Coordinates of C-alpha atoms in Angstrom, one line a residue:
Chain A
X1 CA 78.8 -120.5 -140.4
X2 CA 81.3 -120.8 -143.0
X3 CA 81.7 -124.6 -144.3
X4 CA 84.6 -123.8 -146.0
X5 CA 86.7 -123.4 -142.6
X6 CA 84.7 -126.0 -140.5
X7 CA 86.0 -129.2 -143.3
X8 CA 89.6 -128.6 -142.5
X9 CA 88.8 -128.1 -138.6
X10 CA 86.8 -131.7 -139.2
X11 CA 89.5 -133.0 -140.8
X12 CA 91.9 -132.0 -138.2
X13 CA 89.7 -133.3 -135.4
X14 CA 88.2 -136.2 -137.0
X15 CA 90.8 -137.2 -140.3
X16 CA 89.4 -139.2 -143.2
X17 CA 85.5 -138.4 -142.1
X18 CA 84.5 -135.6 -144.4
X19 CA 83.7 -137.2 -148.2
X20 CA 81.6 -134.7 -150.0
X21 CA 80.4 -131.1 -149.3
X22 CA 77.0 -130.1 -151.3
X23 CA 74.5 -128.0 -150.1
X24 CA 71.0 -129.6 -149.3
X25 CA 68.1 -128.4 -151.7
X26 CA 67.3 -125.7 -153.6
X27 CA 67.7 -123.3 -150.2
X28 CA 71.3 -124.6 -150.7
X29 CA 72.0 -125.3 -146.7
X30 CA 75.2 -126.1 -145.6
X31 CA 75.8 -129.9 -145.5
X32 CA 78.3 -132.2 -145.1
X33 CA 78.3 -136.2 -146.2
X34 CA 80.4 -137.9 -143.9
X35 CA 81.9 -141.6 -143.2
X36 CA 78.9 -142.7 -141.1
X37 CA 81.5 -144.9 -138.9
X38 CA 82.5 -141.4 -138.0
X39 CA 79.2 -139.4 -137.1
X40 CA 79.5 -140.2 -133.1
X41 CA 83.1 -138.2 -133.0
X42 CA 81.9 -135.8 -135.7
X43 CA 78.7 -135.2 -133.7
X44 CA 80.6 -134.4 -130.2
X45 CA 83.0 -132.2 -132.5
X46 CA 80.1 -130.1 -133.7
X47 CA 78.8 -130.0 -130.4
X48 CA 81.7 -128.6 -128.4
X49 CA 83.3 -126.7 -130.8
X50 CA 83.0 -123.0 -129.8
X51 CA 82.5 -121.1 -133.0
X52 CA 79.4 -123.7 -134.0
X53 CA 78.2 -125.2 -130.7
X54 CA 75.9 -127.2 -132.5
X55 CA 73.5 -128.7 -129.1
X56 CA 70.4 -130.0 -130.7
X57 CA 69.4 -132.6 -133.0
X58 CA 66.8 -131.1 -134.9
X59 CA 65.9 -134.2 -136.8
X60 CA 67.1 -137.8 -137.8
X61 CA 66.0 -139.2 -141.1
X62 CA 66.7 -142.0 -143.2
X63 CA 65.6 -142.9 -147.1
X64 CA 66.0 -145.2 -149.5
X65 CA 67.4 -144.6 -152.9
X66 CA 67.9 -146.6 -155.6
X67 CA 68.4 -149.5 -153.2
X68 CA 71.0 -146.8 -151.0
X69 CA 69.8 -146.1 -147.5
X70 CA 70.6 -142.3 -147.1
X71 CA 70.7 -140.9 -143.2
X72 CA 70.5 -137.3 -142.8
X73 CA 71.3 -135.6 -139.5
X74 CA 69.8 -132.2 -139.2
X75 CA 71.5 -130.1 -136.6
X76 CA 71.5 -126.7 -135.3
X77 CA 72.8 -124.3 -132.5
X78 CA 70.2 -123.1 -129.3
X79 CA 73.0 -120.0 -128.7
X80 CA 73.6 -118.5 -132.2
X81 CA 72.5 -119.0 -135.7
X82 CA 74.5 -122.1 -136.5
X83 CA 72.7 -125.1 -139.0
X84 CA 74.1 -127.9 -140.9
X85 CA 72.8 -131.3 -142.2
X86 CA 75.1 -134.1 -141.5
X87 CA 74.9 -137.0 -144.4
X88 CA 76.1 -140.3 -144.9
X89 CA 74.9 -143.4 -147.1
X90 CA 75.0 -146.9 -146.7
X91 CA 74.3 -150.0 -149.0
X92 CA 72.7 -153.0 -146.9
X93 CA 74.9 -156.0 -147.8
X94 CA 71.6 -158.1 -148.9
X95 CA 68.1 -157.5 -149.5
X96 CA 66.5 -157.2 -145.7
X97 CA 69.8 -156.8 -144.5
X98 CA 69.9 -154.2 -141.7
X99 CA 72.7 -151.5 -141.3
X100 CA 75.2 -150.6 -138.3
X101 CA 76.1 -147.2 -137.6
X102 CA 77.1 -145.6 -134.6
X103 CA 74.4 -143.9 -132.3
X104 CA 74.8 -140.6 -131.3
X105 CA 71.9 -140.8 -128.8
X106 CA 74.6 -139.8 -126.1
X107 CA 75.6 -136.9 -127.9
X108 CA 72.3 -135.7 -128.7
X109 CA 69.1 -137.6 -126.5
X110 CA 66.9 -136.1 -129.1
X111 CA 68.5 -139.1 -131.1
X112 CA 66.8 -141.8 -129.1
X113 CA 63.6 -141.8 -130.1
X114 CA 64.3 -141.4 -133.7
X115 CA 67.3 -143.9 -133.5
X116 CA 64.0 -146.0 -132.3
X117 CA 61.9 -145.8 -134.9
X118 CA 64.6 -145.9 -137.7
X119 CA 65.9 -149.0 -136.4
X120 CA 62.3 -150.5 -136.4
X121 CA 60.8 -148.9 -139.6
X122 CA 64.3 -149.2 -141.9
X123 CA 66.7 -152.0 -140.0
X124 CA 68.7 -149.6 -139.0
X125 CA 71.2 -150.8 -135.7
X126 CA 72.5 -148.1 -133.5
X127 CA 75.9 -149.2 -132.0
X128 CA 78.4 -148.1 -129.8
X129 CA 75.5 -146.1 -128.0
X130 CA 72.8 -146.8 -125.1
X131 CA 70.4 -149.4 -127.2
X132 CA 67.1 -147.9 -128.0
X133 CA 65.1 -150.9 -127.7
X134 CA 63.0 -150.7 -131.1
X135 CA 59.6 -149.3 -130.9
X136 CA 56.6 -151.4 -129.5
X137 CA 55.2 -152.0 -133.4
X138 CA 53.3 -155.1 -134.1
X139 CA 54.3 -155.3 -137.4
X140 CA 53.0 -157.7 -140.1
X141 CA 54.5 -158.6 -143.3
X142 CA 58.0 -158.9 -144.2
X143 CA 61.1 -156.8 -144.5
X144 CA 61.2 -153.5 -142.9
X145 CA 58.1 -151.7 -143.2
X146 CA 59.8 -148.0 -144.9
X147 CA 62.0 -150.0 -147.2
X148 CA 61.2 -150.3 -151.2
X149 CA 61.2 -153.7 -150.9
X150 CA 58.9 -154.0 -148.0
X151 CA 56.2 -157.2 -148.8
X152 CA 52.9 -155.9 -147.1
X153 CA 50.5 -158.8 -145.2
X154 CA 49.2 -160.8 -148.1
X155 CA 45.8 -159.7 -149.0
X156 CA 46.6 -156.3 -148.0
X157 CA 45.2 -153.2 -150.5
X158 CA 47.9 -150.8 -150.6
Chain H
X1 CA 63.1 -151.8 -72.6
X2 CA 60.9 -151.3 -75.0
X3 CA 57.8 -153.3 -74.7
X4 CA 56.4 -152.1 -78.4
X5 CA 58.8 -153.7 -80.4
X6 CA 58.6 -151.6 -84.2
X7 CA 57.7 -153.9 -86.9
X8 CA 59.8 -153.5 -90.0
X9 CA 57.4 -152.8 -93.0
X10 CA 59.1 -153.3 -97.0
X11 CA 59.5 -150.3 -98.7
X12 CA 60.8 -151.7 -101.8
X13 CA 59.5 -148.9 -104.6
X14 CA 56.2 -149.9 -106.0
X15 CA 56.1 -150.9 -109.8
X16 CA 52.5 -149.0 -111.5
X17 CA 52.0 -149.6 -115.3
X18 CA 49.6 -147.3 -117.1
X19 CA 48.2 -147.5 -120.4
X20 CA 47.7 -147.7 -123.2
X21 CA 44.5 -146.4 -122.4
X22 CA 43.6 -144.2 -119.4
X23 CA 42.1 -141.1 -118.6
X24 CA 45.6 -139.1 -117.3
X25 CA 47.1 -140.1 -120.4
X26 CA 47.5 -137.6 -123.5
X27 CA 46.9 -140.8 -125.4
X28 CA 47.4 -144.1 -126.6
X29 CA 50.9 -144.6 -124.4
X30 CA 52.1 -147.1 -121.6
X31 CA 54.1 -145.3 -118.8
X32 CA 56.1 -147.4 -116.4
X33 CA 56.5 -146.1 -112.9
X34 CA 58.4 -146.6 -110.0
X35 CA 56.2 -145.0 -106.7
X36 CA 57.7 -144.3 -103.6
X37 CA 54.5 -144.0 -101.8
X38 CA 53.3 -141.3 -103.9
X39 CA 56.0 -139.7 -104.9
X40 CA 57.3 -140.7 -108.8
X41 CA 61.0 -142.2 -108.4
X42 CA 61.3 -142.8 -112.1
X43 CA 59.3 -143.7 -115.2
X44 CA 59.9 -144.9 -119.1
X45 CA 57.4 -144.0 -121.8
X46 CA 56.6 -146.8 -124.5
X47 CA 54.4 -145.2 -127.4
X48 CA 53.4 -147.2 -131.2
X49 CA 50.1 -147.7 -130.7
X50 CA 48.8 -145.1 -132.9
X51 CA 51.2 -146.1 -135.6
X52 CA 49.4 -145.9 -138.8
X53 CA 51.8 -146.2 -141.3
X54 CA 51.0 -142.6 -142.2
X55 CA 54.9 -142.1 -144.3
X56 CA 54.4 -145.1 -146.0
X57 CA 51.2 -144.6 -147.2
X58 CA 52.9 -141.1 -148.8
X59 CA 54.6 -143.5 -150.9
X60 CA 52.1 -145.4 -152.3
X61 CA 50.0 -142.8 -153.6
X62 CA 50.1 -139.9 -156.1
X63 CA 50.9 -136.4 -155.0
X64 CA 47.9 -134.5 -155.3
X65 CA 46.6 -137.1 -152.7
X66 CA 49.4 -136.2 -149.7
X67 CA 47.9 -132.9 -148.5
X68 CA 45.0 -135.6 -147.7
X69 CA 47.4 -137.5 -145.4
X70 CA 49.1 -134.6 -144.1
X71 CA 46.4 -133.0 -142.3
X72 CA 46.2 -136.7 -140.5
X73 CA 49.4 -136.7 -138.9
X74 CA 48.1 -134.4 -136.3
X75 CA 43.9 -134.7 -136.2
X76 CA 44.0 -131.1 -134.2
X77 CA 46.4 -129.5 -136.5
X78 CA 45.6 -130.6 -139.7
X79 CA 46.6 -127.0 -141.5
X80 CA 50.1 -127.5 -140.0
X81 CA 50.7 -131.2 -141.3
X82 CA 49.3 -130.0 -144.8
X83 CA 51.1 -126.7 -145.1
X84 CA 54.7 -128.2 -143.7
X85 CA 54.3 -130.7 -147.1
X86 CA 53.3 -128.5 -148.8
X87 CA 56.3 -126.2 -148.3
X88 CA 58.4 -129.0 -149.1
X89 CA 57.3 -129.7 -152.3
X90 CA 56.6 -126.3 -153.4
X91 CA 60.7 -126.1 -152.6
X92 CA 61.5 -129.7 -154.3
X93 CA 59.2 -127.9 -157.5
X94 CA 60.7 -124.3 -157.7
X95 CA 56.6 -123.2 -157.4
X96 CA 56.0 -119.1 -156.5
X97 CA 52.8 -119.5 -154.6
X98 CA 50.6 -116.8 -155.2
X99 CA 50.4 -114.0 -152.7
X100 CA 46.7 -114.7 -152.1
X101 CA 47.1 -118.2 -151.0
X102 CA 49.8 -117.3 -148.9
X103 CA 47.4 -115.2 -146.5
X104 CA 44.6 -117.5 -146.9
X105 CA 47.2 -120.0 -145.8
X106 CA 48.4 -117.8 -142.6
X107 CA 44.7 -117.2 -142.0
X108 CA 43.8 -120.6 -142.1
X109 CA 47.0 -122.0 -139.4
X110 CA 46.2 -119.6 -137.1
X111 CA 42.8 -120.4 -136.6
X112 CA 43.9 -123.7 -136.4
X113 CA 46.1 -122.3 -133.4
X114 CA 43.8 -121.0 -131.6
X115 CA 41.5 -123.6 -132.1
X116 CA 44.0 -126.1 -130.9
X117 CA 45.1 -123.8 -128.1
X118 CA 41.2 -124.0 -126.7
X119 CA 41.6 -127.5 -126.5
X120 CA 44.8 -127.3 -124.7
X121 CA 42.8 -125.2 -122.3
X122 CA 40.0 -127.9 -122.1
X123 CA 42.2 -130.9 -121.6
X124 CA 44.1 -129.2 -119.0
X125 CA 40.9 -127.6 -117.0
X126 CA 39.4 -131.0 -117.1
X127 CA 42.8 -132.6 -115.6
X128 CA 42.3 -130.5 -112.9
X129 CA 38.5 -131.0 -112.1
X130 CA 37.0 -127.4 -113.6
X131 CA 34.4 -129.1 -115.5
X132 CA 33.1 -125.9 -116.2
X133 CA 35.7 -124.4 -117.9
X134 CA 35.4 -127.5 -119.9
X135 CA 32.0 -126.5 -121.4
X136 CA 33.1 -122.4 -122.1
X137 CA 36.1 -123.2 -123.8
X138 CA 34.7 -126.0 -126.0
X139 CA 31.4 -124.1 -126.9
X140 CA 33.9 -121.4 -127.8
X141 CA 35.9 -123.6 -129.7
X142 CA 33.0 -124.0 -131.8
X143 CA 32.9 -121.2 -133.8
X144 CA 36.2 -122.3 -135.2
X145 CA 35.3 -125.4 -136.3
X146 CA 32.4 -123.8 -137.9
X147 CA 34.9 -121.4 -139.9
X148 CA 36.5 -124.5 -141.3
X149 CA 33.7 -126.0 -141.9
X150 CA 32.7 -122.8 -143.9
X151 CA 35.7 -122.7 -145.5
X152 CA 37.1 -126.4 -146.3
X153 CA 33.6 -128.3 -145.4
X154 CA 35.5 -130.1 -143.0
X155 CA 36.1 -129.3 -139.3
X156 CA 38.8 -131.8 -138.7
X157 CA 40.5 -133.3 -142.0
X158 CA 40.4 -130.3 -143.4
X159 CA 42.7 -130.9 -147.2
X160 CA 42.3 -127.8 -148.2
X161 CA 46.2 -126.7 -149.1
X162 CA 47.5 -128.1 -152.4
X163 CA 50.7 -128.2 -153.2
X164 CA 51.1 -124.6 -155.5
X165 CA 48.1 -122.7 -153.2
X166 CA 45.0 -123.9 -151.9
X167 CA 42.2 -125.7 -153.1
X168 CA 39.5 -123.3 -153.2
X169 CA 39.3 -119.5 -152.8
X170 CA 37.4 -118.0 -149.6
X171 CA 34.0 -118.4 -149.3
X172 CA 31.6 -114.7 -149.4
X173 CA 31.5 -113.7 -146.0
X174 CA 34.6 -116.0 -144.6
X175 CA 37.0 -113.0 -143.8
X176 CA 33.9 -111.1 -141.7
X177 CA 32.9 -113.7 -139.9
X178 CA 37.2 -114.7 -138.9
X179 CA 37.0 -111.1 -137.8
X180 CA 33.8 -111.1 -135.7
X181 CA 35.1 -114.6 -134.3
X182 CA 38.4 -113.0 -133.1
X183 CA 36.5 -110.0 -131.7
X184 CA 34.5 -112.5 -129.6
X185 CA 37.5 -114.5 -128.0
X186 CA 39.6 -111.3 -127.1
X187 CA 36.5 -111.0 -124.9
X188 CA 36.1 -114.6 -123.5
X189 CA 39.9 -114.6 -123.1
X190 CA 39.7 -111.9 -120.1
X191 CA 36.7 -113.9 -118.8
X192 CA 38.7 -117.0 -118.8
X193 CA 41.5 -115.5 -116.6
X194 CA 38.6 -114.3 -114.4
X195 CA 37.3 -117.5 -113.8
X196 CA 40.6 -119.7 -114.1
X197 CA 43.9 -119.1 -115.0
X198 CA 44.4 -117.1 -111.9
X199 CA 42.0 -118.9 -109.7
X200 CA 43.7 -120.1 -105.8
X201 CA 42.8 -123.6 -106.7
X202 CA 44.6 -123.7 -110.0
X203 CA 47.1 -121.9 -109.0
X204 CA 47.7 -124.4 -106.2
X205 CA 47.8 -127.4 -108.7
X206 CA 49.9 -126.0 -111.4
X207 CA 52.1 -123.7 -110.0
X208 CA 56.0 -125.3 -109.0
X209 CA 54.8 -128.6 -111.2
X210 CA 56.4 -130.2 -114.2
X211 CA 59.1 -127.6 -114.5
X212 CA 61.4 -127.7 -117.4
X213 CA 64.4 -126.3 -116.9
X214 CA 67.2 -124.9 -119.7
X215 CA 69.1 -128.2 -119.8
X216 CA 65.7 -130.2 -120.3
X217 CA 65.2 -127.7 -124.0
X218 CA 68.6 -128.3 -124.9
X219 CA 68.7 -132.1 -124.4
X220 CA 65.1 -132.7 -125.7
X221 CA 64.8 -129.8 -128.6
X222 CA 61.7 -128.5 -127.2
X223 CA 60.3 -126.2 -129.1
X224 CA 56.9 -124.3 -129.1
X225 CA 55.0 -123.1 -126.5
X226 CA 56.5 -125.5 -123.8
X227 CA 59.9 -123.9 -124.9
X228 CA 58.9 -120.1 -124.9
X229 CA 56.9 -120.7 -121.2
X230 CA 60.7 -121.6 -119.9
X231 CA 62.2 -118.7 -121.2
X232 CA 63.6 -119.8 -124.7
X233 CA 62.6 -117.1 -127.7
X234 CA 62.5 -119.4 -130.7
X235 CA 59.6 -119.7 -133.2
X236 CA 59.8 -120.1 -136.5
X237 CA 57.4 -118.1 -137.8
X238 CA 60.4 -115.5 -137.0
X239 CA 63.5 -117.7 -137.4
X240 CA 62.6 -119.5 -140.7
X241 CA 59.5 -117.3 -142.0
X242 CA 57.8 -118.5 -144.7
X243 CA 54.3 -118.4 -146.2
X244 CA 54.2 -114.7 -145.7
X245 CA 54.7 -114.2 -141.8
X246 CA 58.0 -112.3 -142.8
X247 CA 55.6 -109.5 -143.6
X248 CA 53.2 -109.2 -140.5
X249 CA 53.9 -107.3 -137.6
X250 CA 54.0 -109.6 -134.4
X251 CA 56.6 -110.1 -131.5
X252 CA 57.3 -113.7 -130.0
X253 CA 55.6 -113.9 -126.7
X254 CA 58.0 -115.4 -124.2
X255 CA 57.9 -115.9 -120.4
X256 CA 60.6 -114.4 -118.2
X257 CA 63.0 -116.8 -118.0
X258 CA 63.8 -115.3 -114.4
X259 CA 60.5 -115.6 -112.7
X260 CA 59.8 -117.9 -109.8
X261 CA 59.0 -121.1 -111.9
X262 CA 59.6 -120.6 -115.5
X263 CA 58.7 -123.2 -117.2
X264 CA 56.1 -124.9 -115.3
X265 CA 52.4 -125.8 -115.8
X266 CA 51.1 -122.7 -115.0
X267 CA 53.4 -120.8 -117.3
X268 CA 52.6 -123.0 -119.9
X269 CA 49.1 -122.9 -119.7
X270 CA 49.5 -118.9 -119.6
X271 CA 51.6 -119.0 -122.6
X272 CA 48.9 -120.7 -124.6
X273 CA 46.8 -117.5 -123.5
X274 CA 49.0 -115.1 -124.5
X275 CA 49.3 -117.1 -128.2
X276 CA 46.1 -117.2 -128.4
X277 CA 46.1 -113.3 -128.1
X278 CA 48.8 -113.1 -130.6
X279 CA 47.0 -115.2 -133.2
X280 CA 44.4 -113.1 -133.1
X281 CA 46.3 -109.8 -133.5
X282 CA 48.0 -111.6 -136.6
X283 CA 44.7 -113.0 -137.9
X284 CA 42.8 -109.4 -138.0
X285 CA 46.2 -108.5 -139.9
X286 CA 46.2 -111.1 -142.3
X287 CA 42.0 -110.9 -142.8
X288 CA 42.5 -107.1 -143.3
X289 CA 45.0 -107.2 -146.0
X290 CA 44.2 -110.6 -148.2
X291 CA 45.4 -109.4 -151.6
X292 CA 43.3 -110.1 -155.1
X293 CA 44.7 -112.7 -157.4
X294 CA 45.1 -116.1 -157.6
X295 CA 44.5 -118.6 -154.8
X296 CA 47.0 -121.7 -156.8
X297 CA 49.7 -121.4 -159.0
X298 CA 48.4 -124.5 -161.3
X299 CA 45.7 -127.4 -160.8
X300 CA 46.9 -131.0 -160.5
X301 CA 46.0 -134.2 -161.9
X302 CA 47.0 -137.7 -160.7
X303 CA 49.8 -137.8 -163.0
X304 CA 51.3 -135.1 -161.9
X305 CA 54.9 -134.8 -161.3
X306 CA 58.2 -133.3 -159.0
X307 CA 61.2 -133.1 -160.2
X308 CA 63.9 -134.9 -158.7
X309 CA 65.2 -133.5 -155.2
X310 CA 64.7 -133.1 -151.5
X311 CA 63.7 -130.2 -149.0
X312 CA 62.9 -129.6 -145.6
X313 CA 60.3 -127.6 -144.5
X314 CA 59.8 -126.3 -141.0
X315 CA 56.8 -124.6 -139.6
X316 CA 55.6 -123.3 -136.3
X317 CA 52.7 -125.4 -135.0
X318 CA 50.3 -125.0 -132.0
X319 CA 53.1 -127.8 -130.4
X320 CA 55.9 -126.2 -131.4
X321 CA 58.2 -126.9 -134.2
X322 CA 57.0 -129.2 -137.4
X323 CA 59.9 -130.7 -139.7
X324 CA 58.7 -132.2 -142.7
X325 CA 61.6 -133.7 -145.6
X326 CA 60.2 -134.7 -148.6
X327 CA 62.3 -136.7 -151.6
X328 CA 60.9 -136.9 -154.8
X329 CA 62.4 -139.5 -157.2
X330 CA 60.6 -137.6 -160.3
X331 CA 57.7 -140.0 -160.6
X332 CA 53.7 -139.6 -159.5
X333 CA 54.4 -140.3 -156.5
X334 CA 56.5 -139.3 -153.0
X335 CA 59.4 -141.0 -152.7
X336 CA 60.2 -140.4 -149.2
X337 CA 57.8 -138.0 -146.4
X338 CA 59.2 -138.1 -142.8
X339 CA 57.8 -135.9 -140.1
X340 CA 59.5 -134.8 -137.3
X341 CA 56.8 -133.6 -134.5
X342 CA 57.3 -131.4 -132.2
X343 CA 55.2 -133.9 -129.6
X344 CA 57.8 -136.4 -130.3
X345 CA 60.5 -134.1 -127.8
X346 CA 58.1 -133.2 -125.4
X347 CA 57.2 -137.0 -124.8
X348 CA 60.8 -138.0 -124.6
X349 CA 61.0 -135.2 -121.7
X350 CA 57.5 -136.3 -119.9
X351 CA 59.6 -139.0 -117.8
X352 CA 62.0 -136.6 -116.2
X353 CA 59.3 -134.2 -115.7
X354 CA 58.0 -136.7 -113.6
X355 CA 60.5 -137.5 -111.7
X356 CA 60.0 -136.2 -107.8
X357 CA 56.3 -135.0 -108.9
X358 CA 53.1 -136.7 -107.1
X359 CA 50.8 -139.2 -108.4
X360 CA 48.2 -137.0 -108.3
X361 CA 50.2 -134.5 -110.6
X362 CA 50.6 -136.8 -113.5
X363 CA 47.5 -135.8 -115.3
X364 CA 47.7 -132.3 -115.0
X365 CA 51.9 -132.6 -116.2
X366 CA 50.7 -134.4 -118.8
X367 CA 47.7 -132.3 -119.9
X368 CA 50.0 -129.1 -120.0
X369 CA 52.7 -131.0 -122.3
X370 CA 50.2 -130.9 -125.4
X371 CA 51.8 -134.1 -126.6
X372 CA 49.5 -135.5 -129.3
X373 CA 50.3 -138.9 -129.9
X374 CA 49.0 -139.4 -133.5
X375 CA 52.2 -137.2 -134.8
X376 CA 54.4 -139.2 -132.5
X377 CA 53.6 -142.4 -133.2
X378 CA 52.2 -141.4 -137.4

């Protein structure tokens, strides 16, 4: 798959959604940081598109940098060799804030369950999409329990 | 007229919660199902009870302490859990693992195949009531877990990868004994199609049940050998080789996609079989051909350190296919470890699998899904 052609087809289809192109670690694989109100048309883009027909959701994961909350969509083809991780970043307004984005469960179902647990575990909330209702966690302590600034139950020995 | 006047019964569909706990289950879940009679209408799946914190606790301590946590995410895959980190930071790093460790380390996952493939084929014989099988497979079994224990001193929680090798070279007399087990299951496999996998009974209970079908792998990335036993030829080990595997000499078993009922119990459960076959051809190649030389590229400490980066690391487990991203910050410790299991697609599949199957059906669909809830719910 050649990035280089797929940005300006993006472009086209979706304007103003592609920010950055860098590859992702040292294997240098194609990636693409995106304006995460965007990754629900970008996603059914990727999917339908002919030349990249990109079907399944391999995985959904979201960390926290320097007080950043980075999503990273990692998608692939079932019919040819196609790959590409899908970025975008957010900032939480406040400490313990949580984050909207769209979902893209009803591009990919594969999304649900990690739409789930990322809304639970990091605040994440999954809009425009069928609502995963968050995981059945009885969760102690305060904040969300995969954020740096996550207070464990007092008395707790991390 | 008609003197017998028919009384109206309610057929409203009946409402059956079960869980967390019971005996059909693959584990600690709750499945909510709608009965018509006995026929499942519908059913949602609610899992988190095994939730252990197991990526947070990545975070709070230093790295030569992960492999340790890795081989908990799954308790009957432990190698799989350890080596997908340890791919991922060996990336992150820029670290050449030594040639030697890399066959120890394809030695070591698929043992832990096969020996996770014999429980498959326990957990399913028992859902069906062949008790006996039961006892063969797990005595078998054994001799596995002894090898570990040989090897790591643990049968289970085995951390024995580190991130640069592994943490001990092979024990006098390890490699002969991996070949003599191998030897004995090629034969036990043939008497476990005589006595089961082809047996009228079984084939009566798993044939036609819990079929997925092509639109089920796309929609829930199934991967593994619930993928391959409908037809789909993908498996890492081939797609994405690493660790060595790019140099042994193996084909991807795969059922025929255009056989009566691809993709049902009974294919899977043969599929496991025909693994199990194909991780003994690769460990005889592997055991025959373990190179001299190191078995680590460099000994950690506690303070030891990443550099700043990210990778994903992808490996084939018994369950099919095991992401693991890893984000150093360039401190002692992870930054960020999130697994994606393969058990965590097949799960999200179980309730449409369901759908139109019988009560008495559940255990054995759910049995021949592998789905191991401690990677699902971490």
């Amino acid at each position: 798959m050649d990035i280089g052609e797929l940005i300006p087809k993006l472009d086209t289809a979706v304007p103003g959604s592609v920010l950055d192109q860098r590859p992702f670690g040292r294997r240098a694989d194609p990636s693409l940081w995106l304006e995460l109100k965007s990754i629900d048309r970008v996603g059914a883009f990727l999917k339908d598109e002919p030349t990249l027909l990109l079907d399944w959701l391999e995985n959904l994961s979201v960390m926290e940098i320097e007080g950043m909350l980075v999503i990273s969509w990692f998608l692939r083809s079932t019919r040819n060799d196609n790959m590409l991780v899908l970025r975008g970043s957010a900032l939480p307004e406040e400490l313990g804030a949580t984050v909207s984005l769209p979902s893209v469960s009803g591009i990919w179902p594969m999304a649900a369950p990690l739409e789930r647990e990322n809304a639970t575990l990091f605040g994440m909330q999954f809009t425009s999409g069928p609502s995963p209702d968050p995981a059945g966690l009885h969760l102690q302590g305060e904040g969300f329990p995969l954020r740096k600034s996550y207070l464990f139950p007092k008395g707790t020995k991390a | 007229m008609n003197m017998m006047s028919q009384e109206r019964l309610p057929s409203d569909l009946a409402r059956w919660t079960i869980g967390p706990w019971h005996e059909a289950l693959p584990g600690p879940i709750r499945l909510r199902l709608n009965l018509d009679g006995e026929i499942i209408v519908s059913g949602e799946v609610e899992s988190g009870y095994l939730h252990r914190g197991l990526e947070k606790a990545f975070e709070l301590h230093p790295w030569i302490s992960a492999p340790m946590y890795a081989d908990r995410l799954d308790p009957e895959n432990p190698a799989f859990g350890e080596l997908a980190f340890c791919l991922a930071a060996e990336e992150i790093g820029g670290i050449e693992v030594p040639e030697r460790a890399q066959v120890i380390r394809i030695i070591l996952s698929e043992l832990n195949r096969v020996s996770s493939h014999m429980a498959y084929i326990a957990r399913v014989a028992r859902a069906v009531g062949a008790e006996t099988m039961v006892h063969y497979v797990l005595r078998d079994r054994e001799r596995f877990l002894d090898l570990f224990e040989l090897l790591t001193g643990m049968r289970f929680s085995l951390n024995y990868l580190r991130i640069g090798g592994v943490d001990q070279d092979v024990t006098e007399g390890f490699i002969e004994r991996v070949l003599e087990a191998c030897e004995l299951i090629r034969i036990r496999l043939k008497e476990y199609n005589d006595l089961f996998s082809f047996n009228q009974a079984f084939l009566k209970r798993a044939v036609g049940i819990g079929i997925i079908r092509e639109d089920h792998l796309r929609r829930f990335g199934l991967s593994g050998p619930n993928a391959r036993a409908a037809g789909m030829r993908f498996d890492i080990r081939k797609s994405h080789s690493y660790s060595g595997y790019e140099k042994l000499d193996f084909t991807v078993p795969t059922a025929d996609a255009s056989g009566d009922y691809p993709g049902d119990a009974h294919n899977r459960f043969v599929q496991r079989l025909r693994e199990i076959s194909q991780s003994l051809d690769l460990l005889k190649q592997a055991a025959e051909t373990v190179p001299a030389g190191e078995f680590r590229a460099m000994k950690m400490n506690r303070e030891y350190r990443l550099p700043r980066g990210e990778a994903y690391a992808r490996v084939e487990s018994s369950r099919g296919l095991l992401g693991c991203y890893v984000v150093s910050d360039g401190s002692d410790r992870p930054s960020r470890v999130q697994f994606r299991p393969a058990s965590l697609s097949s799960l999200e599949a179980l309730p449409e699998l369901l759908v139109g199957a019988r009560l008495e059906d559940l255990p054995l669909i759910c049995a021949s899904l592998d789905i191991g809830i401690a990677e699902v719910d971490r």
